[in-house]
mmCIF file with all atom_site columns, C-alpha atoms in Angstrom:
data_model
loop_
_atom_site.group_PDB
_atom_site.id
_atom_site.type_symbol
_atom_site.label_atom_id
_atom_site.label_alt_id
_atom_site.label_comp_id
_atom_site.label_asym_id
_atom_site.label_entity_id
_atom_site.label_seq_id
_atom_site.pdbx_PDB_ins_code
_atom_site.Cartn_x
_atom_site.Cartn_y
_atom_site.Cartn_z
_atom_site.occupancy
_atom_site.B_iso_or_equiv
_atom_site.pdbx_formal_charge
_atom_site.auth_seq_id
_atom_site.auth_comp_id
_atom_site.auth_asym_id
_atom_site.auth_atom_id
_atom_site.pdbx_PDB_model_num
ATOM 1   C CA . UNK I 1 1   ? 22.989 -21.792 1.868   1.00 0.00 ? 1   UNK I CA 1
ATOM 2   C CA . UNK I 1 2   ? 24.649 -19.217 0.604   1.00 0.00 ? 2   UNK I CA 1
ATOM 3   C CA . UNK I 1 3   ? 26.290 -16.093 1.354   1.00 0.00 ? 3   UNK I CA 1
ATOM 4   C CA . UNK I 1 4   ? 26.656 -12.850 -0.102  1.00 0.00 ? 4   UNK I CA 1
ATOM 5   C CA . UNK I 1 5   ? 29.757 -10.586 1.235   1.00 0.00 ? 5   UNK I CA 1
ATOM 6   C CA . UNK I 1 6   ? 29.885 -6.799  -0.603  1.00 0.00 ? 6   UNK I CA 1
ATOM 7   C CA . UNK I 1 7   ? 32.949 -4.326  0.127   1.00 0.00 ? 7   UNK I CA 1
ATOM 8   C CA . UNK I 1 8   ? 33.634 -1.400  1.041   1.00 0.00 ? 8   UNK I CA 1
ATOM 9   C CA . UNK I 1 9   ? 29.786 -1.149  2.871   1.00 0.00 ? 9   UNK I CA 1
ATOM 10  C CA . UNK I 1 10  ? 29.991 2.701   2.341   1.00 0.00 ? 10  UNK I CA 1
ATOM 11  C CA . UNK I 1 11  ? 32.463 4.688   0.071   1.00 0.00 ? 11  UNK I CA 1
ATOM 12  C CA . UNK I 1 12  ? 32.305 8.613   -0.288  1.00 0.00 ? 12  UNK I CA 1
ATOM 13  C CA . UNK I 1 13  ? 34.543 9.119   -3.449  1.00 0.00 ? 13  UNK I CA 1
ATOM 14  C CA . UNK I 1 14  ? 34.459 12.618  -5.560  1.00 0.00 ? 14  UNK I CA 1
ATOM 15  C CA . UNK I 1 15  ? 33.363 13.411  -8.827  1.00 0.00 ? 15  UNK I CA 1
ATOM 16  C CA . UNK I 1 16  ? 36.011 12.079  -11.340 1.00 0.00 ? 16  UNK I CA 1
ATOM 17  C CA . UNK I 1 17  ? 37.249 9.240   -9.273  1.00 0.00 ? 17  UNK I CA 1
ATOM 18  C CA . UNK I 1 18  ? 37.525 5.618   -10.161 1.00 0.00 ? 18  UNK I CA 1
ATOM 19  C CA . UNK I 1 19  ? 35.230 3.278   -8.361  1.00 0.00 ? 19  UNK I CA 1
ATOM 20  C CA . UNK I 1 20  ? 35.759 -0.558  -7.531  1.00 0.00 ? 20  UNK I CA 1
ATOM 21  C CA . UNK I 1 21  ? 32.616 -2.317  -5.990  1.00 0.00 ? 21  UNK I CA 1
ATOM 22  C CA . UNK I 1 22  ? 33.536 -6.040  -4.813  1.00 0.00 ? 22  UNK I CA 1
ATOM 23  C CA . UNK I 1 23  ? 30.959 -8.713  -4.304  1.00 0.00 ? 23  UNK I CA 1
ATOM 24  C CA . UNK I 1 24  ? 32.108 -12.365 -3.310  1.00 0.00 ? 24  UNK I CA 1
ATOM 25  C CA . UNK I 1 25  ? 29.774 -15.536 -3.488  1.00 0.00 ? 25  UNK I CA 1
ATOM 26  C CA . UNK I 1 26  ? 30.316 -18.265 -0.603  1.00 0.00 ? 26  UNK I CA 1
ATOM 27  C CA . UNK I 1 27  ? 28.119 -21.734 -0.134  1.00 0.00 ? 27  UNK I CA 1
ATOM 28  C CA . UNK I 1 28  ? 27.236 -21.942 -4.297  1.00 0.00 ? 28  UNK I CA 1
ATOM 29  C CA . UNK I 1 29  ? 28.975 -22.289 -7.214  1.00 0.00 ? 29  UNK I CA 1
ATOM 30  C CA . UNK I 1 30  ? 27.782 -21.498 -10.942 1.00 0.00 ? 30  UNK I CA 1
ATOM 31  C CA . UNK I 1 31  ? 25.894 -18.867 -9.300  1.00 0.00 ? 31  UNK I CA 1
ATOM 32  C CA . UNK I 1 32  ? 23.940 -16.045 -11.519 1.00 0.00 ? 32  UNK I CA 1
ATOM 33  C CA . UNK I 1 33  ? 25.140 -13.093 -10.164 1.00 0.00 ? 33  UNK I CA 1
ATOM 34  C CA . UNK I 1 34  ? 23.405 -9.298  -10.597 1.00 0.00 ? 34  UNK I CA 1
ATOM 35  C CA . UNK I 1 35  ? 24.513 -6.019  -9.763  1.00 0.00 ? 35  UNK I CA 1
ATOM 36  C CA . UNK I 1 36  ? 21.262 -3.298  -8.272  1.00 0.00 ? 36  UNK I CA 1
ATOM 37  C CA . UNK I 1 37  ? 21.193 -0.009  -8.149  1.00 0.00 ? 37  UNK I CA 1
ATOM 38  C CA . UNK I 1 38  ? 18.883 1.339   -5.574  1.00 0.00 ? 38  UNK I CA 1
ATOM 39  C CA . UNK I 1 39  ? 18.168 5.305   -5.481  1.00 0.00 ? 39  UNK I CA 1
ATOM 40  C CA . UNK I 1 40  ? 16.660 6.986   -2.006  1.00 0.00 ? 40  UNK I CA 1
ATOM 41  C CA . UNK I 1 41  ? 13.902 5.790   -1.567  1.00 0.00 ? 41  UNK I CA 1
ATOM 42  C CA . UNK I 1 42  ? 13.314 4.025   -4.643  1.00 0.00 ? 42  UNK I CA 1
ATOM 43  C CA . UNK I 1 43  ? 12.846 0.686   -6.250  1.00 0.00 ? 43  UNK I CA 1
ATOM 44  C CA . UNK I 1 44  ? 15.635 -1.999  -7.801  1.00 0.00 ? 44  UNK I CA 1
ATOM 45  C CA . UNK I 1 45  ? 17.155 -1.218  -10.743 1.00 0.00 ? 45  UNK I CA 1
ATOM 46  C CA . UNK I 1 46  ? 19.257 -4.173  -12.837 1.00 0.00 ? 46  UNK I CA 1
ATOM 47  C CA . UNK I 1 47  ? 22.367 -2.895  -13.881 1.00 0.00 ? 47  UNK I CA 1
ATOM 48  C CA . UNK I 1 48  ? 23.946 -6.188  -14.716 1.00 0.00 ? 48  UNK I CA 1
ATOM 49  C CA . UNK I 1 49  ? 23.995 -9.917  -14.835 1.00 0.00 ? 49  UNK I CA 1
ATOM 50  C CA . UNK I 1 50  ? 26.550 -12.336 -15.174 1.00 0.00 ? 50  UNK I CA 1
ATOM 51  C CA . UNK I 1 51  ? 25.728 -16.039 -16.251 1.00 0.00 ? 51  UNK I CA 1
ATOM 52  C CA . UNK I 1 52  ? 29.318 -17.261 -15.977 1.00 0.00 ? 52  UNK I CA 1
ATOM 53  C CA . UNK I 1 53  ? 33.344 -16.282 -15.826 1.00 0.00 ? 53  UNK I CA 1
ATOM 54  C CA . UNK I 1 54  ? 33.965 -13.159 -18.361 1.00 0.00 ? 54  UNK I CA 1
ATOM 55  C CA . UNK I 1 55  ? 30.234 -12.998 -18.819 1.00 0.00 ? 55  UNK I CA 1
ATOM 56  C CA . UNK I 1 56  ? 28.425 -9.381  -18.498 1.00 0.00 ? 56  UNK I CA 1
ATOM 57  C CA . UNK I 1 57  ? 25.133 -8.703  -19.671 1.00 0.00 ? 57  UNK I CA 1
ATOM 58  C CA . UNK I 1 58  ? 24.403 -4.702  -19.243 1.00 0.00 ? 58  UNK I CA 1
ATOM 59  C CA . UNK I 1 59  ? 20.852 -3.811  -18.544 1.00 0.00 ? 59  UNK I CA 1
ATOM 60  C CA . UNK I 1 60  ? 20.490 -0.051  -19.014 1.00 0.00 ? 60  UNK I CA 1
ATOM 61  C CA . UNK I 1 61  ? 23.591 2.449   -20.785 1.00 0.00 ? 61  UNK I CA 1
ATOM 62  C CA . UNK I 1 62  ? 25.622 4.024   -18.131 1.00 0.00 ? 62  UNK I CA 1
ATOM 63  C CA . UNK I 1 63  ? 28.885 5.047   -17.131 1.00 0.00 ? 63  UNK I CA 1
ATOM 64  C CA . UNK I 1 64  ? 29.562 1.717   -14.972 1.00 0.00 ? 64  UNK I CA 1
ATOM 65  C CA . UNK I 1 65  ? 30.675 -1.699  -15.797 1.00 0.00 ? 65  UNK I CA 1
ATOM 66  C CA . UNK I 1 66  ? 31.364 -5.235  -14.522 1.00 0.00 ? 66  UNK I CA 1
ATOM 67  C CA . UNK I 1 67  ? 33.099 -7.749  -14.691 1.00 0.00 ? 67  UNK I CA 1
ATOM 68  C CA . UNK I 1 68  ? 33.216 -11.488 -13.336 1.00 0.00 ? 68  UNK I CA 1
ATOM 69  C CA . UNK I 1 69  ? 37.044 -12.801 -13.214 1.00 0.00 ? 69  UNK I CA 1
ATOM 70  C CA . UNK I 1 70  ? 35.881 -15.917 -10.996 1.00 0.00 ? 70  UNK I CA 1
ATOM 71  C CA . UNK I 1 71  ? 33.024 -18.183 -10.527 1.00 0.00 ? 71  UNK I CA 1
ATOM 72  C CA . UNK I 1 72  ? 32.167 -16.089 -7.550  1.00 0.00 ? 72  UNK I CA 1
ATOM 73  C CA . UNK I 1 73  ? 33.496 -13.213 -7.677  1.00 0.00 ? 73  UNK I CA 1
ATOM 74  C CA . UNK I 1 74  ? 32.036 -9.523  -9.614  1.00 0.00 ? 74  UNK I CA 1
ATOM 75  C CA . UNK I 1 75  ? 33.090 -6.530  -9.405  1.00 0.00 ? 75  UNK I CA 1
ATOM 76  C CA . UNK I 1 76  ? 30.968 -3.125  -10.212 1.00 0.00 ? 76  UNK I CA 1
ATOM 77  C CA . UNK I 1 77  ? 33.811 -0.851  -11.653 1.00 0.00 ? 77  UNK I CA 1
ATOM 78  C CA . UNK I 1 78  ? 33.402 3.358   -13.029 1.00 0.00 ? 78  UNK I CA 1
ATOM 79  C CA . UNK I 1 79  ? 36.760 4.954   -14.427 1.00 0.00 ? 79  UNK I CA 1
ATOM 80  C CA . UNK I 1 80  ? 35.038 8.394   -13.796 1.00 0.00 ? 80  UNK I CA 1
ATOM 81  C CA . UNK I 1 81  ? 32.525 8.552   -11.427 1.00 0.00 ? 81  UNK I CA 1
ATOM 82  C CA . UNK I 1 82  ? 29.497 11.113  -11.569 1.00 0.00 ? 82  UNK I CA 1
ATOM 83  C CA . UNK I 1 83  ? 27.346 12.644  -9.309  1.00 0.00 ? 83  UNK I CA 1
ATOM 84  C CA . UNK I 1 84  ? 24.413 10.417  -10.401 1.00 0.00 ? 84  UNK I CA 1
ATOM 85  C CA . UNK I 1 85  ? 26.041 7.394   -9.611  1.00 0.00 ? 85  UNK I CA 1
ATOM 86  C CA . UNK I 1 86  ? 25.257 8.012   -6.182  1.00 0.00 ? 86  UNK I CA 1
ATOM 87  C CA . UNK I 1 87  ? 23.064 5.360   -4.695  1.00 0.00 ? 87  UNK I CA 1
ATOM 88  C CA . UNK I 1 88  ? 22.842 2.030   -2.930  1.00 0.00 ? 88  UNK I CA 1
ATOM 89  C CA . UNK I 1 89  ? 24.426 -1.167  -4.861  1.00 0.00 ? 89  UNK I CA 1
ATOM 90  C CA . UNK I 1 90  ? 23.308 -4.456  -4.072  1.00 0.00 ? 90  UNK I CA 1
ATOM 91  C CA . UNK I 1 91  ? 24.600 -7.629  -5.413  1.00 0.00 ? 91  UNK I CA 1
ATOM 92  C CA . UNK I 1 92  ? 22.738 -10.314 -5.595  1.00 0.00 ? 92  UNK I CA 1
ATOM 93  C CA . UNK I 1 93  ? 22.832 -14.244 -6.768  1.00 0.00 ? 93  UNK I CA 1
ATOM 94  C CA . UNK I 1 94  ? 20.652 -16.922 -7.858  1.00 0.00 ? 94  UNK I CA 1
ATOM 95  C CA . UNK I 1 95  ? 21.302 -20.487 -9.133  1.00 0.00 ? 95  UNK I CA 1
ATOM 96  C CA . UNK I 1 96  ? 18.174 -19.854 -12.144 1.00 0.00 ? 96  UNK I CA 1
ATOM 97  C CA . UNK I 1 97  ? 15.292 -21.079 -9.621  1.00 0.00 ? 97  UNK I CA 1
ATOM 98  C CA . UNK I 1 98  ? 13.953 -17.337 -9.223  1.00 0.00 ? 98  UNK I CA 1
ATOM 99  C CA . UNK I 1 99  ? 14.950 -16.894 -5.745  1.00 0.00 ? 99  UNK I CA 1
ATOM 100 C CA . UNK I 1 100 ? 17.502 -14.431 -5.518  1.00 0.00 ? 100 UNK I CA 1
ATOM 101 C CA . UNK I 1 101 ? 20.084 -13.504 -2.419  1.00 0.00 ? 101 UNK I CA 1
ATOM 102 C CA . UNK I 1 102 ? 21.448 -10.111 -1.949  1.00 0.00 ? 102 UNK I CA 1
ATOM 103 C CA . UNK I 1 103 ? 24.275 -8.986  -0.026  1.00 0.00 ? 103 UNK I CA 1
ATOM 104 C CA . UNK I 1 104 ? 24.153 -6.455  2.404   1.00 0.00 ? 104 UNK I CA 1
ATOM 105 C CA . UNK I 1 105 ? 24.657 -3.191  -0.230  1.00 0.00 ? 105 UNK I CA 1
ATOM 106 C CA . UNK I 1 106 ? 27.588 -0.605  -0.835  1.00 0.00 ? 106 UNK I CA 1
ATOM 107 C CA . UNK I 1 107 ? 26.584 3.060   -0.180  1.00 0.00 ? 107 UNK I CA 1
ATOM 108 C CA . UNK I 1 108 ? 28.225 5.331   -2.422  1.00 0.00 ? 108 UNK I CA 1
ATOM 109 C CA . UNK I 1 109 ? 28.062 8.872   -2.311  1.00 0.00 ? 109 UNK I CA 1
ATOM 110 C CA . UNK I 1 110 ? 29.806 10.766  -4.946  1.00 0.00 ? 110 UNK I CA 1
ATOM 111 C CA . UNK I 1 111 ? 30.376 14.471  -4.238  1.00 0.00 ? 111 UNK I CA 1
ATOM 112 C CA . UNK M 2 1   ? 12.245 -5.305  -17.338 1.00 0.00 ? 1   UNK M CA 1
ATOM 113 C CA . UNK M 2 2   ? 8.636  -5.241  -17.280 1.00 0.00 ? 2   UNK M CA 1
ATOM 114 C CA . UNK M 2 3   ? 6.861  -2.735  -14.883 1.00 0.00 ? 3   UNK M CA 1
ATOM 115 C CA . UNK M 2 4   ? 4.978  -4.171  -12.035 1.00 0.00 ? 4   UNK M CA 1
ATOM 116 C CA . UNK M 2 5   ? 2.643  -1.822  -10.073 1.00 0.00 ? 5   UNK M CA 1
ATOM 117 C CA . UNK M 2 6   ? 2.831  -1.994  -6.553  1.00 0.00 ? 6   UNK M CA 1
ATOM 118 C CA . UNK M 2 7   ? 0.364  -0.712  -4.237  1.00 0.00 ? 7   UNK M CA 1
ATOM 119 C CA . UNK M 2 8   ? 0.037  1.336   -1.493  1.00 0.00 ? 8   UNK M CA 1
ATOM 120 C CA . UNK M 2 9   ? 3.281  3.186   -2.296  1.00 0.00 ? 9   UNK M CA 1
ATOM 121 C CA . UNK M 2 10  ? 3.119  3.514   1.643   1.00 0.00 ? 10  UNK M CA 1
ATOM 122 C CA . UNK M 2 11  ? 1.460  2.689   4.734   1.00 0.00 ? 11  UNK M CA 1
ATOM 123 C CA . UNK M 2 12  ? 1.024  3.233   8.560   1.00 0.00 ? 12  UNK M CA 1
ATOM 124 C CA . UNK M 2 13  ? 0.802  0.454   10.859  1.00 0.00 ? 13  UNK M CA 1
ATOM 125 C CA . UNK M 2 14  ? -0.641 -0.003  14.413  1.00 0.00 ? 14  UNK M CA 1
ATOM 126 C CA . UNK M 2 15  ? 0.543  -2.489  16.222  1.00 0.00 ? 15  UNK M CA 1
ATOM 127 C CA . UNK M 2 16  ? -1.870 -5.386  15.917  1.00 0.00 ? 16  UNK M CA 1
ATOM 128 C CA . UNK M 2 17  ? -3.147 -4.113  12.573  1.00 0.00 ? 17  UNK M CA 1
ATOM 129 C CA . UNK M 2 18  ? -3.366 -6.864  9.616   1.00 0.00 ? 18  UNK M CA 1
ATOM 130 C CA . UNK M 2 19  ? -1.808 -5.285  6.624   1.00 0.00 ? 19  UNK M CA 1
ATOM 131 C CA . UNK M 2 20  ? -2.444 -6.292  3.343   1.00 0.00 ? 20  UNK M CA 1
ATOM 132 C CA . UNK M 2 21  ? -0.167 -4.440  -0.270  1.00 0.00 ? 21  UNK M CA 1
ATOM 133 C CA . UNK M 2 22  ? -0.480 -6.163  -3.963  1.00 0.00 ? 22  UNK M CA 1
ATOM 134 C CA . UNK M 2 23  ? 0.994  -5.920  -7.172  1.00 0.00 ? 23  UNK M CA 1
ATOM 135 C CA . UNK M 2 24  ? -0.171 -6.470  -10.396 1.00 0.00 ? 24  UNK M CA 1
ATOM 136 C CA . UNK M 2 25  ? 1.033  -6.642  -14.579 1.00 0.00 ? 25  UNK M CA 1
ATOM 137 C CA . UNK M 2 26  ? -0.113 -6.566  -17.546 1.00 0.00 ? 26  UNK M CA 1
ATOM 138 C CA . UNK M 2 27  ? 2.503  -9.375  -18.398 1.00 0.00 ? 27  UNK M CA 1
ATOM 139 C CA . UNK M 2 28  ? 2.480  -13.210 -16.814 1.00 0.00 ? 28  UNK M CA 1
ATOM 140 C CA . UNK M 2 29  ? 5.162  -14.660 -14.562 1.00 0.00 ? 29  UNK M CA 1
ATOM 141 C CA . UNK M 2 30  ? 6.283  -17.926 -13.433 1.00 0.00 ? 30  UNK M CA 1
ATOM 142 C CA . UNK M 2 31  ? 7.371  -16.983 -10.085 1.00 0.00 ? 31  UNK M CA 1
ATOM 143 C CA . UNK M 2 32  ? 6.332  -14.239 -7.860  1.00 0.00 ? 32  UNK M CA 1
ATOM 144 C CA . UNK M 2 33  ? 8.648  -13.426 -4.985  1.00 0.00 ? 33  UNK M CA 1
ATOM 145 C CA . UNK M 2 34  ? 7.874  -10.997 -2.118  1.00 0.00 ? 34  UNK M CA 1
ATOM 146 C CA . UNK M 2 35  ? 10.999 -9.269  0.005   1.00 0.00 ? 35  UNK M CA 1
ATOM 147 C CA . UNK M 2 36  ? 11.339 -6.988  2.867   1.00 0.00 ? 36  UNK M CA 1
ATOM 148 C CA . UNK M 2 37  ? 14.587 -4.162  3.300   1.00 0.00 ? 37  UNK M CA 1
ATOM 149 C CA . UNK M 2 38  ? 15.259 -2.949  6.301   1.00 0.00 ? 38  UNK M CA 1
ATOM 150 C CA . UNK M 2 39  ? 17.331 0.398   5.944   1.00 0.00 ? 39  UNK M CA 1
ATOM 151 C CA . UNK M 2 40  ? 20.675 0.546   4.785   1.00 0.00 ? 40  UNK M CA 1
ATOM 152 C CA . UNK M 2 41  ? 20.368 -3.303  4.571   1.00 0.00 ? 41  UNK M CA 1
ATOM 153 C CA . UNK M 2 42  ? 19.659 -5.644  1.249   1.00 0.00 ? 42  UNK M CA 1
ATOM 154 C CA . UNK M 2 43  ? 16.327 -7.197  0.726   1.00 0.00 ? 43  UNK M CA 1
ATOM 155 C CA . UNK M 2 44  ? 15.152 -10.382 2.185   1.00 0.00 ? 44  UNK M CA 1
ATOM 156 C CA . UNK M 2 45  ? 13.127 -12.837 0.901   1.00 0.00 ? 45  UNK M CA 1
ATOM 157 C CA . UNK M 2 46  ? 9.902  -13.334 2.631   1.00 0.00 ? 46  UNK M CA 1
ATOM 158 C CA . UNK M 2 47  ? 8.091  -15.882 0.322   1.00 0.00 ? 47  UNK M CA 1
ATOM 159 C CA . UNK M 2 48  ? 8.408  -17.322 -2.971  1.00 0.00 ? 48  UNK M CA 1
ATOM 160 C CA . UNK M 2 49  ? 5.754  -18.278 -5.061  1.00 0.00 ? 49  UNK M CA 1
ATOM 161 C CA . UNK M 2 50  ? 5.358  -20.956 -8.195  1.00 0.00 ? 50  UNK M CA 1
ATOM 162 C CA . UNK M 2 51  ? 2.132  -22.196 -9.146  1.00 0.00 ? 51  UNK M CA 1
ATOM 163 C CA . UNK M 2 52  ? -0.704 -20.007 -9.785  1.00 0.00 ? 52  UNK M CA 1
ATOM 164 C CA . UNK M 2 53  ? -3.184 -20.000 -6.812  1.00 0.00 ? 53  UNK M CA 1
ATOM 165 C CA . UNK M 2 54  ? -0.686 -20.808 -4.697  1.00 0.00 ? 54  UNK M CA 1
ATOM 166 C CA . UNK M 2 55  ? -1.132 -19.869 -1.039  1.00 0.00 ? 55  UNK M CA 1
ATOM 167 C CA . UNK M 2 56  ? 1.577  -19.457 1.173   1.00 0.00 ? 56  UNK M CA 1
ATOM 168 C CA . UNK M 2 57  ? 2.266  -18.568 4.706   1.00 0.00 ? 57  UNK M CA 1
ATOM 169 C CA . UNK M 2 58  ? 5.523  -17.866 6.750   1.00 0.00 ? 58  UNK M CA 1
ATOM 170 C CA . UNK M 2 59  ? 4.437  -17.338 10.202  1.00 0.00 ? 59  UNK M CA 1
ATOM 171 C CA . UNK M 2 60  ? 2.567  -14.006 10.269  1.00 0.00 ? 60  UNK M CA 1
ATOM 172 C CA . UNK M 2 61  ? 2.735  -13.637 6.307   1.00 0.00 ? 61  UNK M CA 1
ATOM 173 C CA . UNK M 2 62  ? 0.457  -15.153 3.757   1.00 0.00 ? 62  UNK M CA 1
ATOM 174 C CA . UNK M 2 63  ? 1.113  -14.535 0.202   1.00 0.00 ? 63  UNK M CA 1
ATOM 175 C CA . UNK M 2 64  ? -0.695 -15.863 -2.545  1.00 0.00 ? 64  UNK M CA 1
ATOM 176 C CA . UNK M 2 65  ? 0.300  -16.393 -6.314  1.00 0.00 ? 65  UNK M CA 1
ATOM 177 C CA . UNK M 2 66  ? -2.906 -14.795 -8.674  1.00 0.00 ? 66  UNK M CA 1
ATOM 178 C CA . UNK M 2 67  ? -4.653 -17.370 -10.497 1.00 0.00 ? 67  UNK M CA 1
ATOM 179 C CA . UNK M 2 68  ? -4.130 -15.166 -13.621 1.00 0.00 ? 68  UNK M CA 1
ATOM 180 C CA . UNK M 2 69  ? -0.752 -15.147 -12.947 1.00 0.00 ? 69  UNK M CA 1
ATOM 181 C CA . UNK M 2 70  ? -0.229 -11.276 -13.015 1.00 0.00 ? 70  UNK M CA 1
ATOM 182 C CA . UNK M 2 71  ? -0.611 -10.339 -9.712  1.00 0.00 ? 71  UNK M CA 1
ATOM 183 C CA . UNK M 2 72  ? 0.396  -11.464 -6.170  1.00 0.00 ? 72  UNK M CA 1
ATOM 184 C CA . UNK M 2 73  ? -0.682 -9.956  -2.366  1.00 0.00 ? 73  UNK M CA 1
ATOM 185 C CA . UNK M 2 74  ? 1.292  -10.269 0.691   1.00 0.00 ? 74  UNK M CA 1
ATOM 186 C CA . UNK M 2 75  ? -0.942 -10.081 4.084   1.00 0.00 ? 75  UNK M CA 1
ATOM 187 C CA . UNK M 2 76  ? 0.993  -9.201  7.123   1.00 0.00 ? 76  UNK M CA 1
ATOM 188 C CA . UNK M 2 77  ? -1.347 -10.655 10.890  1.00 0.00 ? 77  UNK M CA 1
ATOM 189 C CA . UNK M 2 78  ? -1.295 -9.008  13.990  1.00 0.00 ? 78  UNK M CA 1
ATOM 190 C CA . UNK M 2 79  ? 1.411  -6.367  12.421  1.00 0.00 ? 79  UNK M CA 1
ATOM 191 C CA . UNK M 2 80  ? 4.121  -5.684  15.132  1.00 0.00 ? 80  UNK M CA 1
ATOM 192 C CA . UNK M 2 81  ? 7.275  -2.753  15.037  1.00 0.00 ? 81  UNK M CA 1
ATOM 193 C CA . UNK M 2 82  ? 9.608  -4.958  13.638  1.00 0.00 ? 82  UNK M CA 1
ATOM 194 C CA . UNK M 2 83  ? 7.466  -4.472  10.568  1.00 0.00 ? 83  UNK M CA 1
ATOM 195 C CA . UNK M 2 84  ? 8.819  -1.627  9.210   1.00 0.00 ? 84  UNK M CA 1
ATOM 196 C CA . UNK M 2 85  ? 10.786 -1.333  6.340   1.00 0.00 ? 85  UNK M CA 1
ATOM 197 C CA . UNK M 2 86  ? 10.754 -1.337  2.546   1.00 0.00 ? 86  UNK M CA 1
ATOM 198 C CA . UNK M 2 87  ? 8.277  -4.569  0.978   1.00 0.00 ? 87  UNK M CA 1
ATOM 199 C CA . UNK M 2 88  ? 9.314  -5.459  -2.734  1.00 0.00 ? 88  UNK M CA 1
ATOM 200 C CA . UNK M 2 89  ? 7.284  -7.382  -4.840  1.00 0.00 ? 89  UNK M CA 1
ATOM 201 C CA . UNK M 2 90  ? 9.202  -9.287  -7.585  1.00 0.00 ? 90  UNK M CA 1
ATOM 202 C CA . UNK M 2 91  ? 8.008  -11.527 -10.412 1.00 0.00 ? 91  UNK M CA 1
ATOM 203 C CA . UNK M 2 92  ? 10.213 -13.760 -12.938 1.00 0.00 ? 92  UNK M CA 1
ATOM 204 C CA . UNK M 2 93  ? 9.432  -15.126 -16.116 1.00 0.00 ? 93  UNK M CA 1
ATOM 205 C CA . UNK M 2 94  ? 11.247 -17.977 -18.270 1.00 0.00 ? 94  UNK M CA 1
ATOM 206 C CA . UNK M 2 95  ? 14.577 -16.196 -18.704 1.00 0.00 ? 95  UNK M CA 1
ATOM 207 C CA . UNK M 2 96  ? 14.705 -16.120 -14.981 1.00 0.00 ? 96  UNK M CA 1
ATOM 208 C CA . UNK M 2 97  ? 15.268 -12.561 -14.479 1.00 0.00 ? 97  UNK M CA 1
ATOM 209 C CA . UNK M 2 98  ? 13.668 -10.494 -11.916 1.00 0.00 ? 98  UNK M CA 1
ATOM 210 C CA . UNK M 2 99  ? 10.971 -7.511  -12.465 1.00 0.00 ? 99  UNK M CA 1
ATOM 211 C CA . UNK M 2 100 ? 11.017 -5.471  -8.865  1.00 0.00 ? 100 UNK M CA 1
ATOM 212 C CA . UNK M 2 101 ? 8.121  -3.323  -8.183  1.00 0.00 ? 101 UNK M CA 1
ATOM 213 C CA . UNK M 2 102 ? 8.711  0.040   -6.629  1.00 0.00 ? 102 UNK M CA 1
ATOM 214 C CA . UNK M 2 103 ? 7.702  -1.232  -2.955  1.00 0.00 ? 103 UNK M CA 1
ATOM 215 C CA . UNK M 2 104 ? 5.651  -0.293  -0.368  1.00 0.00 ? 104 UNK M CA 1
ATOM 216 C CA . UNK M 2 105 ? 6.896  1.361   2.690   1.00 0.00 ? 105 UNK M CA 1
ATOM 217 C CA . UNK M 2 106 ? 5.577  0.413   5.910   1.00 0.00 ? 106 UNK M CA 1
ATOM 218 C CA . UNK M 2 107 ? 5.848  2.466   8.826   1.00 0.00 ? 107 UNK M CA 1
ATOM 219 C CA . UNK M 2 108 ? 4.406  2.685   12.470  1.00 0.00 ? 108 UNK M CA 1
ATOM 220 C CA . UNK M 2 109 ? 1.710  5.365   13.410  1.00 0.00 ? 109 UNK M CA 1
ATOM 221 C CA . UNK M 2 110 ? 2.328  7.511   15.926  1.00 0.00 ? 110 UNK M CA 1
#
């Protein structure tokens, strides 16, 4: 089965900053592969989805993006981070059956 | 993605309670998935659903997959602390993406 790694697991960066969120896939390959934004205490928000290498699909305007250089590999990126992008990311991957995996999340916390 | 209304937004639990939360759409879905979050953790999935009517257990959780196809329950027996945490409902349609409801959060009584 697979396996979903996510680093850093919490990052406290300031307002400004550039942000790099890594995700890595193990145990699947031509994975669909989603990036989540969760607020406190609040639901799942899609931020992105990746079909395939060099393929972003961007579900809501904001200042993030991604971007997919491997099969299994995506990375959540910001060049200038902002207060609201503080939250709880969660990657996530599914091989188009409906059941998806999520990693174990990336705090951030923009001050 | 489309909106799917979860309900309660939160409950208490004794231990030994059965628990019961649902969600429902205006809009039909192929699968229906149900995961739990424990804090500062990702979601994992409980059950997944496919075929309308569908009832499904996983030890002391029973889902079942609305004959309508717009709504789903999860029923949690003889509820014990472990419980806790953050339950997501999630339903897919042909494109295969995800619509998460807001969850329901499930804590212990004192």
């Amino acid at each position: 089965s697979q396996t979903i790694h996510q680093w850093p697991a919490t990052l406290v960066q300031p307002v400004g900053s550039p942000l790099s969120l890594e995700c890595t896939v193990e145990g699947t390959s031509n994975p669909n592969l989603y990036w989540y934004r969760q607020a406190a205490g609040r639901g799942l928000q899609l931020l992105f989805y990746s079909v395939g290498i060099g393929q972003i699909s961007s579900e809501v305007p904001q200042n993030l993006s991604a971007s997919r250089p491997q099969d299994r590999q995506f990375i959540l990126s910001s060049k200038k981070l902002l207060l609201s992008d503080s939250g709880f990311y969660l990657c996530a991957c599914s091989r188009g059956t409906g059941e998806l995996f999520f990693g174990e999340g990336s705090r951030l916390t923009v001050l | 993605g489309q909106q799917l209304n979860q309900s309660p937004q939160s409950m208490f639990i004794q231990e030994g309670e059965d628990v019961s939360m649902n969600c429902t759409s205006s809009s039909i879905f192929n699968t229906w998935l149900w995961y739990k979050q424990d804090p500062g953790e990702g979601p994992v999935l409980l059950i997944a659903l496919y075929k309308a009517g569908e009832l499904t257990s996983n030890g002391r959780l029973t889902a079942q997959f609305g004959i309508t196809r717009k709504d789903s329950f999860l029923n949690i027996s003889a509820s014990i602390p472990s419980d806790v945490g953050i339950y997501f409902c999630a339903g897919q349609r042909v494109d295969y993406k995800l619509s998460f409801g807001a969850g329901t959060t499930v804590t212990v009584r004192a």
